Coordinates of C-alpha atoms and ligand atoms in Angstrom, one line a residue:
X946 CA -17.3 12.9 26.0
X947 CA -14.1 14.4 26.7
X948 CA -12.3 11.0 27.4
X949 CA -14.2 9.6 24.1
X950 CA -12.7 12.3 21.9
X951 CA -9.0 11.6 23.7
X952 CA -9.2 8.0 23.3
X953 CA -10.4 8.4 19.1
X954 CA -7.3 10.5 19.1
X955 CA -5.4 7.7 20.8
X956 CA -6.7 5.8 18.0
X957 CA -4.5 7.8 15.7
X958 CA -4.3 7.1 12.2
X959 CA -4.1 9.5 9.9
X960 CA -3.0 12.7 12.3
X961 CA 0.8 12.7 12.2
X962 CA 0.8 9.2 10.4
X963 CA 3.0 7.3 12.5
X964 CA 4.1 3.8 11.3
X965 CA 4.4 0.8 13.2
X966 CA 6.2 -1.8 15.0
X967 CA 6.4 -3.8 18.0
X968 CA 6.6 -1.7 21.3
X969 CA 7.7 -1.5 25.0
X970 CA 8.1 1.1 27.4
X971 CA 10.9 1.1 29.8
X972 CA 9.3 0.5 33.5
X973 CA 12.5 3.2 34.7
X974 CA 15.5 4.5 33.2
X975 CA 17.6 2.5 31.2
X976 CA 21.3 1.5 32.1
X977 CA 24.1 1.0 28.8
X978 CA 23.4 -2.9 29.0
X979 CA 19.8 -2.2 27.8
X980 CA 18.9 -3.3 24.2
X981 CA 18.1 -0.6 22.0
X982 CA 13.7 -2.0 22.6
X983 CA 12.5 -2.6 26.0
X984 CA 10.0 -5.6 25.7
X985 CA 10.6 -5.9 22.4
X986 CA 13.5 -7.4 20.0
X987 CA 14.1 -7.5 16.4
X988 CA 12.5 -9.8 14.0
X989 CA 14.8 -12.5 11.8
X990 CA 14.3 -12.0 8.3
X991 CA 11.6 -14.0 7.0
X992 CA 10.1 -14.8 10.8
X993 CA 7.1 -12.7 10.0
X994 CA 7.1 -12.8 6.0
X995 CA 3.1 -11.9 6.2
X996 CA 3.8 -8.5 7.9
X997 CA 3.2 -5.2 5.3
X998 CA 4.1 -1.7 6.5
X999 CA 1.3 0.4 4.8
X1000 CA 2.6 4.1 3.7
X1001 CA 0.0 6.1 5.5
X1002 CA 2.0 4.7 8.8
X1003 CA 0.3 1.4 9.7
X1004 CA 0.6 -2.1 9.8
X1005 CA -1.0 -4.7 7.8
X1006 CA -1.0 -8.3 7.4
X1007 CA -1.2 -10.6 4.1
X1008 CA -4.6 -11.8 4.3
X1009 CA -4.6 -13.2 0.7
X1010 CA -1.5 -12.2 -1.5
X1011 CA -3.5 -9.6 -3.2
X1012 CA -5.2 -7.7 0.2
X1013 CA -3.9 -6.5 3.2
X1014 CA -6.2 -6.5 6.0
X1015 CA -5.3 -3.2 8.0
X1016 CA -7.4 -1.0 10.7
X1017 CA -10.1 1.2 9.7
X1018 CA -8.8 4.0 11.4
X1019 CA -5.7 3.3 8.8
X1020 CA -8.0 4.2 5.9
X1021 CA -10.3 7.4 5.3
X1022 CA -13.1 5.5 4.0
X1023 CA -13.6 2.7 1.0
X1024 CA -13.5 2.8 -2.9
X1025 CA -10.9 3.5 -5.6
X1026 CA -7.4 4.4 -3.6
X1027 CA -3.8 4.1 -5.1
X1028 CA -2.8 6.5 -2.8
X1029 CA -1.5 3.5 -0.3
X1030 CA 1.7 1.6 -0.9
X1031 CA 2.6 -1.7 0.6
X1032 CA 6.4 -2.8 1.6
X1033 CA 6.6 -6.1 2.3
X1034 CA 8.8 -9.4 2.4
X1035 CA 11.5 -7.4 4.4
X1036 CA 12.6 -6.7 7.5
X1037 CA 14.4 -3.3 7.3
X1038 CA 12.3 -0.9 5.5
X1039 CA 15.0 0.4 3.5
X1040 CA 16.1 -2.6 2.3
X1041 CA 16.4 -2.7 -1.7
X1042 CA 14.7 -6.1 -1.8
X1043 CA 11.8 -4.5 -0.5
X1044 CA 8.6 -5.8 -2.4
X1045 CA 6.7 -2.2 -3.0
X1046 CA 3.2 -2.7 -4.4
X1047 CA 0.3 0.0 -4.9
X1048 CA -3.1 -0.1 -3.9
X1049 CA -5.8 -0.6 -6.0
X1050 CA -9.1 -0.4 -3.7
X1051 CA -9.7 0.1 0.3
X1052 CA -12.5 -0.9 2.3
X1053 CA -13.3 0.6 5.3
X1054 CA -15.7 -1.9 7.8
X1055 CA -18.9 -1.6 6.9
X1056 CA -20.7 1.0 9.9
X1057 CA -17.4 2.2 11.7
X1058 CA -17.3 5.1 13.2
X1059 CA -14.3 5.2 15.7
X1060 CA -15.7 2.9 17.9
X1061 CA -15.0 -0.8 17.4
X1062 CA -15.1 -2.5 14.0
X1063 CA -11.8 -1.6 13.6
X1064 CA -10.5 -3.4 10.3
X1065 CA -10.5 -2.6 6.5
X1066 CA -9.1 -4.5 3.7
X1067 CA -6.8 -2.9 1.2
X1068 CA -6.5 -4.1 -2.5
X1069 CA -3.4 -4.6 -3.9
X1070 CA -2.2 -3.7 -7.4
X1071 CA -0.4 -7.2 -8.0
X1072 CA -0.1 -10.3 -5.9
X1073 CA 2.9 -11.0 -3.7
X1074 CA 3.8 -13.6 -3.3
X1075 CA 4.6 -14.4 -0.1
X1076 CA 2.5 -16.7 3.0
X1077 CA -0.3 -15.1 4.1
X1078 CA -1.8 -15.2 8.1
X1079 CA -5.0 -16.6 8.4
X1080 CA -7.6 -15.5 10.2
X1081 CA -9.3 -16.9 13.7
X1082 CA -13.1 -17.6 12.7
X1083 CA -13.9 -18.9 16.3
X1084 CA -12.8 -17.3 19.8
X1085 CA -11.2 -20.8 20.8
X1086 CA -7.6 -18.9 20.3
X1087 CA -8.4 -15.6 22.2
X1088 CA -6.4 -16.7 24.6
X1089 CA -2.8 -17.2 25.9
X1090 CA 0.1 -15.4 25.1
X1091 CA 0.0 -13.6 22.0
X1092 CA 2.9 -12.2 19.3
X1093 CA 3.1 -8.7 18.0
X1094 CA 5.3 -6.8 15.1
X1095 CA 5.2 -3.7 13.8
X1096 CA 7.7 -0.3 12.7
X1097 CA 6.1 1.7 14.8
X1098 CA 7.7 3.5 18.1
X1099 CA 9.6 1.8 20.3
X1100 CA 8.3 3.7 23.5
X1101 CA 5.4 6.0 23.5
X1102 CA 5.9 9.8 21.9
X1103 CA 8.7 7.7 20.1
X1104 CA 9.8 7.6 16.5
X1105 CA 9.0 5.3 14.0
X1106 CA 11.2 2.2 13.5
X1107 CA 13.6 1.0 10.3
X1108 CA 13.7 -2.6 11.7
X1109 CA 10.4 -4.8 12.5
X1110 CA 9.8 -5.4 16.1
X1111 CA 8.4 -8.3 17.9
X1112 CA 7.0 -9.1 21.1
X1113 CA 5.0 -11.1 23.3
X1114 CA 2.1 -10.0 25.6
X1115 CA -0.6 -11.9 27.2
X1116 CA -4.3 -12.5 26.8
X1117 CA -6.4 -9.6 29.3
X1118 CA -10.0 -10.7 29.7
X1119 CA -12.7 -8.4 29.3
X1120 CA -13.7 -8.2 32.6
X1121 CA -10.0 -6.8 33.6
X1122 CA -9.5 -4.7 30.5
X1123 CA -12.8 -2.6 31.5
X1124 CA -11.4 -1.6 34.2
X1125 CA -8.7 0.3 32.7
X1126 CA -11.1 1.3 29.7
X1127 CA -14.9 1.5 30.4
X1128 CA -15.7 2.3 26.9
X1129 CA -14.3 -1.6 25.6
X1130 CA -16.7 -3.2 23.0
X1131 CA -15.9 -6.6 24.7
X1132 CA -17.3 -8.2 21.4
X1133 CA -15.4 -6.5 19.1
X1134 CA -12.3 -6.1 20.8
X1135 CA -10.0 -8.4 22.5
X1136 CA -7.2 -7.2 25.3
X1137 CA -3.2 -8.0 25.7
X1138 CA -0.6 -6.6 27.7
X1139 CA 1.1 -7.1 31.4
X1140 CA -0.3 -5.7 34.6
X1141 CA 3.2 -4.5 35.0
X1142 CA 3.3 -2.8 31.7
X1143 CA 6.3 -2.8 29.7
X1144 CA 5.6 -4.1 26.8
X1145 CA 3.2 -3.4 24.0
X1146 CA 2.4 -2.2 20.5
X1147 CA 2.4 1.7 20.3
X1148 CA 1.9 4.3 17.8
X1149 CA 2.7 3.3 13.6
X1150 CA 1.9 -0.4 15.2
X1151 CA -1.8 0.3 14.2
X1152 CA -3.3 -2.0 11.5
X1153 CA -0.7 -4.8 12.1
X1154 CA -1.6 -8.3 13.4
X1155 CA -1.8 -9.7 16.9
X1156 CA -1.5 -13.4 16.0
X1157 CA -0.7 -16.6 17.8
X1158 CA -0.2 -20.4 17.0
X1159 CA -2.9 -22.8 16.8
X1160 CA -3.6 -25.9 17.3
X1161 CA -1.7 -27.4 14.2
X1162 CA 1.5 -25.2 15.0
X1163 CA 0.2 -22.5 12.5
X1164 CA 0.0 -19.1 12.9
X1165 CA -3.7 -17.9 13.5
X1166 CA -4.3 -13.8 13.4
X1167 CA -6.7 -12.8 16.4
X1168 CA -6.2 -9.3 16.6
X1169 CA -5.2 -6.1 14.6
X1170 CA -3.8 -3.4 16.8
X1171 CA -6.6 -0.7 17.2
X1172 CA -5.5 1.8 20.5
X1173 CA -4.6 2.0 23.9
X1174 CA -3.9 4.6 26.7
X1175 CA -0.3 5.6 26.0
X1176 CA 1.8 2.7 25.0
X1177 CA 2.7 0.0 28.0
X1178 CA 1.6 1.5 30.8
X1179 CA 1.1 -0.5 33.7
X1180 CA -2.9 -1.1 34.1
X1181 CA -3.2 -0.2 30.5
X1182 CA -3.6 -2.7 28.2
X1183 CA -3.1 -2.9 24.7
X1184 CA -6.5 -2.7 22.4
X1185 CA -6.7 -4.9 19.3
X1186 CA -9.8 -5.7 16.8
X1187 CA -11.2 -9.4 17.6
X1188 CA -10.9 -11.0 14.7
X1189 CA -12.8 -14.2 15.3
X1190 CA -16.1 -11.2 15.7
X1191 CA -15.7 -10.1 12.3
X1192 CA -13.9 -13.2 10.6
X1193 CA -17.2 -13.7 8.1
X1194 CA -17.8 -10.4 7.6
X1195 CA -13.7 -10.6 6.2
X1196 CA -14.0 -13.2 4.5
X1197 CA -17.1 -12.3 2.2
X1198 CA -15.9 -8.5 1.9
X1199 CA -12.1 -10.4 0.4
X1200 CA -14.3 -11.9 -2.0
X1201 CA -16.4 -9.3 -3.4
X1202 CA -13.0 -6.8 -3.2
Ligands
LIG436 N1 -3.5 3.9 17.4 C1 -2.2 3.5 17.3 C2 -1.8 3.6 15.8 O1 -2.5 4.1 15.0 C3 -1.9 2.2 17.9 C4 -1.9 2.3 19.4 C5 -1.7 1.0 20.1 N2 -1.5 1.4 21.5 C6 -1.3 0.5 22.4 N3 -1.1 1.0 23.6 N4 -1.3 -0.8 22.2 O2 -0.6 3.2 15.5

């Protein structure tokens, strides 16, 4: 009981709104000749050019160039919202060719309530037009190693970032990810991080995609960051939406948005 209302809280969100990014933890103590993100490096401009920073202090990705498809625990619920704004096509957040776009409508997944289901789709006021990330409709990419970005904090109780941040962690299965969190909807959430720890998404990251190539050298989105136990701790992996679990469900909510 105790441990569920911990881990919702883990799941953050709206609380003290942080944003996003691409995280690590360092292991130890740092010496001078360590970069300024531990696991994680800056993105190039343009690398990512799907990746939106949301203004509630998540991530989002370019699922068409007219929604964003976020966390739930992002969003307070669905309908009419131009509360949100979306900053996209640049790397530093302060950038005066930052594309800024409004929200027209959110909506929340259909039955979440803090546990699993964790995606929503968020309306924008005008296209972008930038590439958008697809989605995985089948589990044959939850696997390997996986990329993550975001503006959120570079090492847990950190602050929120100016520059995207990238990194690389590997697949968990189910089986091993249980251990660390009993709780897991194994078929509606999908695992990554190192036994070791170290690297990882982390608070502000939420929202934003996990995403990988496929099979024709594109990139394929397979998970949205959702929670975790503190941010790259060894044994504790990071938590992410399966995507391929709700890609229909996505695709027919896009439509009727
Ligand atoms: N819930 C966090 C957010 O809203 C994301 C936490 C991800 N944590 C992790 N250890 N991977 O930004």
């Amino acid at each position: 009981m105790k441990k569920n209302l911990v881990r919702a809280l883990q799941r953050c969100a709206a609380a003290g709104a942080v944003v996003l990014a691409a995280i690590s933890l360092q292991p130890t103590s740092s010496s001078a000749a360590t970069p300024p993100v531990v696991g994680g490096t800056r993105a190039a401009q343009g690398e990512f050019p799907f990746m939106v920073r949301l203004s509630m202090g998540c991530g989002g990705a370019l699922y068409t160039k007219q929604i964003v498809l976020t966390a739930a625990h992002c969003v307070s619920g669905s309908g009419n919202n131009t509360s949100i704004t979306a900053t996209a096509g640049v790397v530093d957040l302060q950038s005066s060719s930052a594309i800024k776009v409004k929200s027209t409508k959110v909506l929340q997944a259909p039955g979440y309530n803090g546990t699993g289901k964790d995606w929503a789709l968020i309306k924008l006021a005008k296209p972008i037009d930038l590439p958008t990330l697809k989605i995985a409709d089948t589990k044959a990419y939850d696997n390997g190693t996986f990329t993550v970005a975001g503006w959120g904090a570079a090492r847990e109780g950190g602050g929120q970032q100016r520059y995207l941040l990238k990194a690389q962690v590997p697949f968990v299965s189910d089986a091993s990810c249980k251990q660390a969190y009993p709780e897991l909807v194994a078929g509606e959430e999908i695992c990554a991080g190192f036994q070791q720890g170290g690297v990882d998404t982390c608070q502000g990251d939420s929202g934003g995609p996990m995403f990988r190539k496929d099979n024709n050298n594109a990139w394929i989105q397979v998970g949205i960051v959702s929670w975790g136990e503190g941010c790259a701790r060894p044994n504790y992996p990071g938590v992410y939406t399966e995507v391929s679990t709700f890609a229909s469900a996505i695709k027919s909510a896009a439509a009727r948005l």
